[in-house]
Short mmCIF file of C-alpha atoms in Angstrom, two decimals:
data_model
loop_
_atom_site.label_atom_id
_atom_site.label_comp_id
_atom_site.label_asym_id
_atom_site.label_seq_id
_atom_site.Cartn_x
_atom_site.Cartn_y
_atom_site.Cartn_z
CA MET A 16 172.07 78.86 98.12
CA SER A 17 170.10 80.21 101.08
CA MET A 18 166.32 80.36 100.94
CA GLU A 19 166.46 84.16 101.05
CA LYS A 20 168.72 84.27 97.99
CA ALA A 21 166.60 81.64 96.24
CA ASN A 22 163.49 83.76 96.84
CA GLN A 23 165.23 86.81 95.42
CA VAL A 24 166.29 84.95 92.28
CA THR A 25 162.85 83.40 91.75
CA ALA A 26 161.08 86.70 92.40
CA ALA A 27 163.31 88.51 89.92
CA ALA A 28 162.39 86.01 87.21
CA ILE A 29 158.67 86.30 87.99
CA ILE A 30 158.79 90.11 88.02
CA LYS A 31 160.43 90.10 84.60
CA ASN A 32 157.60 87.95 83.29
CA MET A 33 155.04 90.22 84.95
CA GLU A 34 156.22 93.19 82.93
CA LYS A 35 155.14 91.67 79.61
CA ARG A 36 151.70 91.16 81.19
CA ASN A 37 151.37 94.86 82.17
CA PHE A 38 151.70 94.00 85.87
CA SER A 39 153.96 96.02 88.16
CA GLY A 40 156.06 93.76 90.39
CA VAL A 41 158.43 94.27 93.31
CA TYR A 42 160.10 91.97 95.82
CA CYS A 43 160.31 92.64 99.57
CA ALA A 44 162.27 90.31 101.81
CA THR A 45 160.16 90.89 104.93
CA LYS A 46 156.61 91.70 106.03
CA GLU A 47 157.78 95.07 107.34
CA GLU A 48 159.28 96.04 103.98
CA ALA A 49 156.13 94.86 102.20
CA LEU A 50 153.91 96.99 104.44
CA GLN A 51 155.89 100.14 103.73
CA LYS A 52 155.96 99.44 100.00
CA ALA A 53 152.19 98.86 99.90
CA LEU A 54 151.49 102.09 101.82
CA SER A 55 153.73 104.01 99.44
CA TYR A 56 151.32 103.13 96.64
CA ILE A 57 148.25 104.50 98.44
CA GLU A 58 147.49 108.21 98.30
CA LYS A 59 146.45 109.86 101.55
CA GLY A 60 142.73 110.66 101.64
CA SER A 61 141.92 108.13 98.93
CA VAL A 62 139.18 105.48 99.03
CA VAL A 63 140.55 102.05 99.92
CA SER A 64 138.81 98.69 100.10
CA TRP A 65 139.92 95.07 100.27
CA GLY A 66 138.89 91.48 99.73
CA GLY A 67 139.35 88.67 102.19
CA SER A 68 143.14 88.44 102.46
CA MET A 69 145.06 86.81 105.28
CA SER A 70 148.29 87.89 103.58
CA ALA A 71 147.46 91.60 103.63
CA ALA A 72 146.27 91.26 107.23
CA GLU A 73 149.43 89.43 108.29
CA ILE A 74 151.73 92.23 107.15
CA GLY A 75 149.54 94.76 108.99
CA LEU A 76 148.20 96.47 105.87
CA ILE A 77 144.47 96.15 106.63
CA ASP A 78 144.89 97.53 110.16
CA ALA A 79 147.07 100.37 108.84
CA VAL A 80 144.37 101.41 106.39
CA LYS A 81 141.49 101.07 108.86
CA ASN A 82 143.11 102.69 111.88
CA SER A 83 145.43 105.40 110.59
CA GLY A 84 142.67 107.91 109.81
CA GLN A 85 144.47 108.80 106.59
CA TYR A 86 142.17 106.94 104.18
CA GLU A 87 138.47 106.46 103.51
CA ALA A 88 138.20 102.76 104.31
CA VAL A 89 135.40 100.75 102.68
CA ASP A 90 135.05 97.76 105.00
CA ARG A 91 132.62 95.04 103.96
CA SER A 92 132.57 93.63 107.52
CA ALA A 93 130.63 96.75 108.57
CA ALA A 94 127.54 95.59 106.65
CA LYS A 95 124.59 94.68 108.88
CA ASN A 96 122.51 93.03 106.17
CA TYR A 97 122.58 91.94 102.55
CA GLU A 98 121.50 95.31 101.15
CA GLU A 99 124.26 97.15 103.05
CA GLN A 100 126.73 94.56 101.79
CA ARG A 101 125.63 95.26 98.20
CA GLN A 102 126.19 98.99 98.73
CA ILE A 103 129.64 98.43 100.20
CA TYR A 104 130.61 96.09 97.36
CA ALA A 105 129.42 98.70 94.85
CA LYS A 106 131.57 101.38 96.49
CA ALA A 107 134.56 99.03 96.50
CA VAL A 108 134.32 98.69 92.73
CA LEU A 109 134.94 102.44 92.41
CA ALA A 110 137.68 102.57 95.06
CA ASP A 111 141.01 104.24 94.35
CA THR A 112 142.81 101.21 95.77
CA TYR A 113 141.72 97.61 96.26
CA ILE A 114 143.87 95.31 98.42
CA MET A 115 143.98 91.53 98.10
CA SER A 116 146.30 88.59 97.61
CA THR A 117 146.24 85.75 95.09
CA ASN A 118 145.69 82.06 95.67
CA ALA A 119 148.62 81.25 93.40
CA ILE A 120 151.07 82.93 91.03
CA THR A 121 153.00 81.10 88.34
CA LEU A 122 156.65 81.46 87.46
CA GLU A 123 155.40 83.06 84.24
CA GLY A 124 153.54 85.71 86.26
CA GLU A 125 149.96 84.50 85.83
CA LEU A 126 147.49 84.93 88.71
CA ILE A 127 145.07 82.18 89.78
CA ASN A 128 142.19 82.98 92.13
CA ILE A 129 139.08 81.21 93.36
CA ASP A 130 136.18 83.07 94.95
CA GLY A 131 132.80 82.50 96.53
CA SER A 132 130.74 85.64 95.92
CA GLY A 133 132.98 86.99 93.16
CA ASN A 134 133.65 90.40 94.71
CA ARG A 135 137.39 89.83 94.96
CA VAL A 136 137.97 88.47 91.45
CA GLY A 137 135.55 91.07 90.11
CA CYS A 138 137.58 93.96 91.51
CA LEU A 139 140.80 92.37 90.31
CA SER A 140 139.42 92.30 86.78
CA TYR A 141 137.79 95.71 86.61
CA GLY A 142 136.81 98.76 88.64
CA PRO A 143 139.27 100.10 91.25
CA ARG A 144 141.92 102.47 89.93
CA GLN A 145 144.66 100.21 91.25
CA VAL A 146 144.84 96.76 92.82
CA ILE A 147 147.64 95.90 95.26
CA LEU A 148 148.37 92.21 95.77
CA VAL A 149 150.44 91.03 98.74
CA VAL A 150 151.83 87.60 97.86
CA GLY A 151 154.05 85.32 99.94
CA MET A 152 156.58 83.24 98.02
CA ASN A 153 154.80 80.13 99.33
CA LYS A 154 152.15 80.77 96.67
CA VAL A 155 154.52 80.44 93.70
CA VAL A 156 153.72 77.51 91.39
CA SER A 157 155.18 76.28 88.12
CA THR A 158 152.06 76.19 85.95
CA VAL A 159 148.46 77.37 85.80
CA GLU A 160 147.33 73.78 86.31
CA GLU A 161 149.41 73.53 89.47
CA GLY A 162 147.98 76.86 90.57
CA VAL A 163 144.39 75.66 90.14
CA HIS A 164 145.23 72.56 92.15
CA ARG A 165 146.78 74.73 94.87
CA THR A 166 143.73 76.96 95.15
CA ARG A 167 141.43 73.99 95.64
CA SER A 168 143.64 71.71 97.72
CA LYS A 169 145.64 74.14 99.89
CA ALA A 170 143.80 77.47 99.96
CA SER A 171 140.11 76.60 100.05
CA CYS A 172 140.18 74.12 102.93
CA PRO A 173 141.78 76.38 105.59
CA ASN A 174 139.64 79.29 104.40
CA THR A 175 136.39 77.35 104.90
CA ILE A 176 137.59 76.35 108.38
CA ARG A 177 138.48 80.00 109.17
CA LEU A 178 135.03 81.09 108.04
CA GLY A 179 133.27 78.31 109.95
CA LEU A 180 131.70 76.82 106.82
CA LYS A 181 130.52 73.21 106.71
CA THR A 182 131.91 72.04 103.40
CA PRO A 183 133.38 68.63 102.54
CA CYS A 184 136.91 70.09 102.49
CA SER A 185 136.51 71.58 105.98
CA ILE A 186 135.78 68.07 107.24
CA THR A 187 138.02 65.84 105.10
CA GLY A 188 140.81 68.28 104.21
CA ARG A 189 140.38 67.65 100.48
CA CYS A 190 138.20 69.12 97.75
CA GLY A 191 134.79 67.44 97.56
CA GLU A 192 133.63 69.18 94.36
CA CYS A 193 130.69 70.58 96.36
CA TYR A 194 127.85 72.73 95.01
CA GLY A 195 126.17 73.73 98.28
CA ASP A 196 125.48 77.24 99.54
CA SER A 197 128.62 77.15 101.72
CA SER A 198 130.97 76.56 98.79
CA ILE A 199 133.61 79.26 98.34
CA CYS A 200 134.67 77.86 94.97
CA SER A 201 132.11 79.54 92.70
CA HIS A 202 134.43 81.56 90.47
CA LEU A 203 137.83 80.54 89.13
CA LEU A 204 139.80 83.37 87.51
CA ILE A 205 143.09 83.14 85.64
CA THR A 206 144.57 86.57 85.00
CA ARG A 207 147.17 86.38 82.23
CA ARG A 208 147.60 90.13 81.68
CA CYS A 209 146.28 93.51 82.75
CA GLY A 210 144.49 95.69 80.22
CA GLN A 211 145.80 98.86 81.88
CA LYS A 212 149.55 98.96 82.44
CA ASP A 213 150.64 98.92 86.10
CA ARG A 214 147.05 98.97 87.43
CA ILE A 215 147.79 95.65 89.14
CA LYS A 216 150.74 95.99 91.53
CA ILE A 217 152.13 92.76 92.95
CA ILE A 218 154.33 92.73 96.03
CA LEU A 219 156.15 89.42 96.36
CA VAL A 220 157.22 88.81 99.95
CA GLY A 221 160.07 86.52 100.98
CA GLU A 222 158.01 84.93 103.76
CA ASP A 223 155.10 82.50 103.96
CA LEU A 224 151.84 84.45 104.00
CA GLY A 225 148.22 83.36 103.96
CA TYR A 226 146.99 80.04 102.66
#
């Protein structure tokens, strides 16, 4: 069985499990297909924001939202100080669409995410009218426990290096259970279902994306 076919079979099983959790799931074989699917969910002229997501950036979704002129983009990187950041985060909570990925997704369809400030997991839980997750098949795990391990051992380290943070994992490559101000592992969220049917839309992509 080719990897492409294996991804299709695995994704189909996950999507079936998503449905009982009130998630909306779809599989796209390529980044290009995923980009078009994500854009099809976003109404022109609507307010769109996003959390830190290499996956969404890698398929071109963040650039498409920021540069097309068709959406009101709420970009946290535009903040010049803490107070402006607070205002941008507040507006993101009321966005029509929030874009992100997930650190891991189980075969049963559960989402596992770890966050520093909490803005990303906060918007996943409540606020924006819809949340679109772009998820490479490299993030699929068997269990929640495996997903938690993945977030801390595979996702956090490269993210701290990308952000230029001096944490134990950025130096040693393994979780140091740190509590310093540079830690990006403040909030661990396991999302087992969505309270509002189809509010959370998950696009599984048959390529490696993000960390």
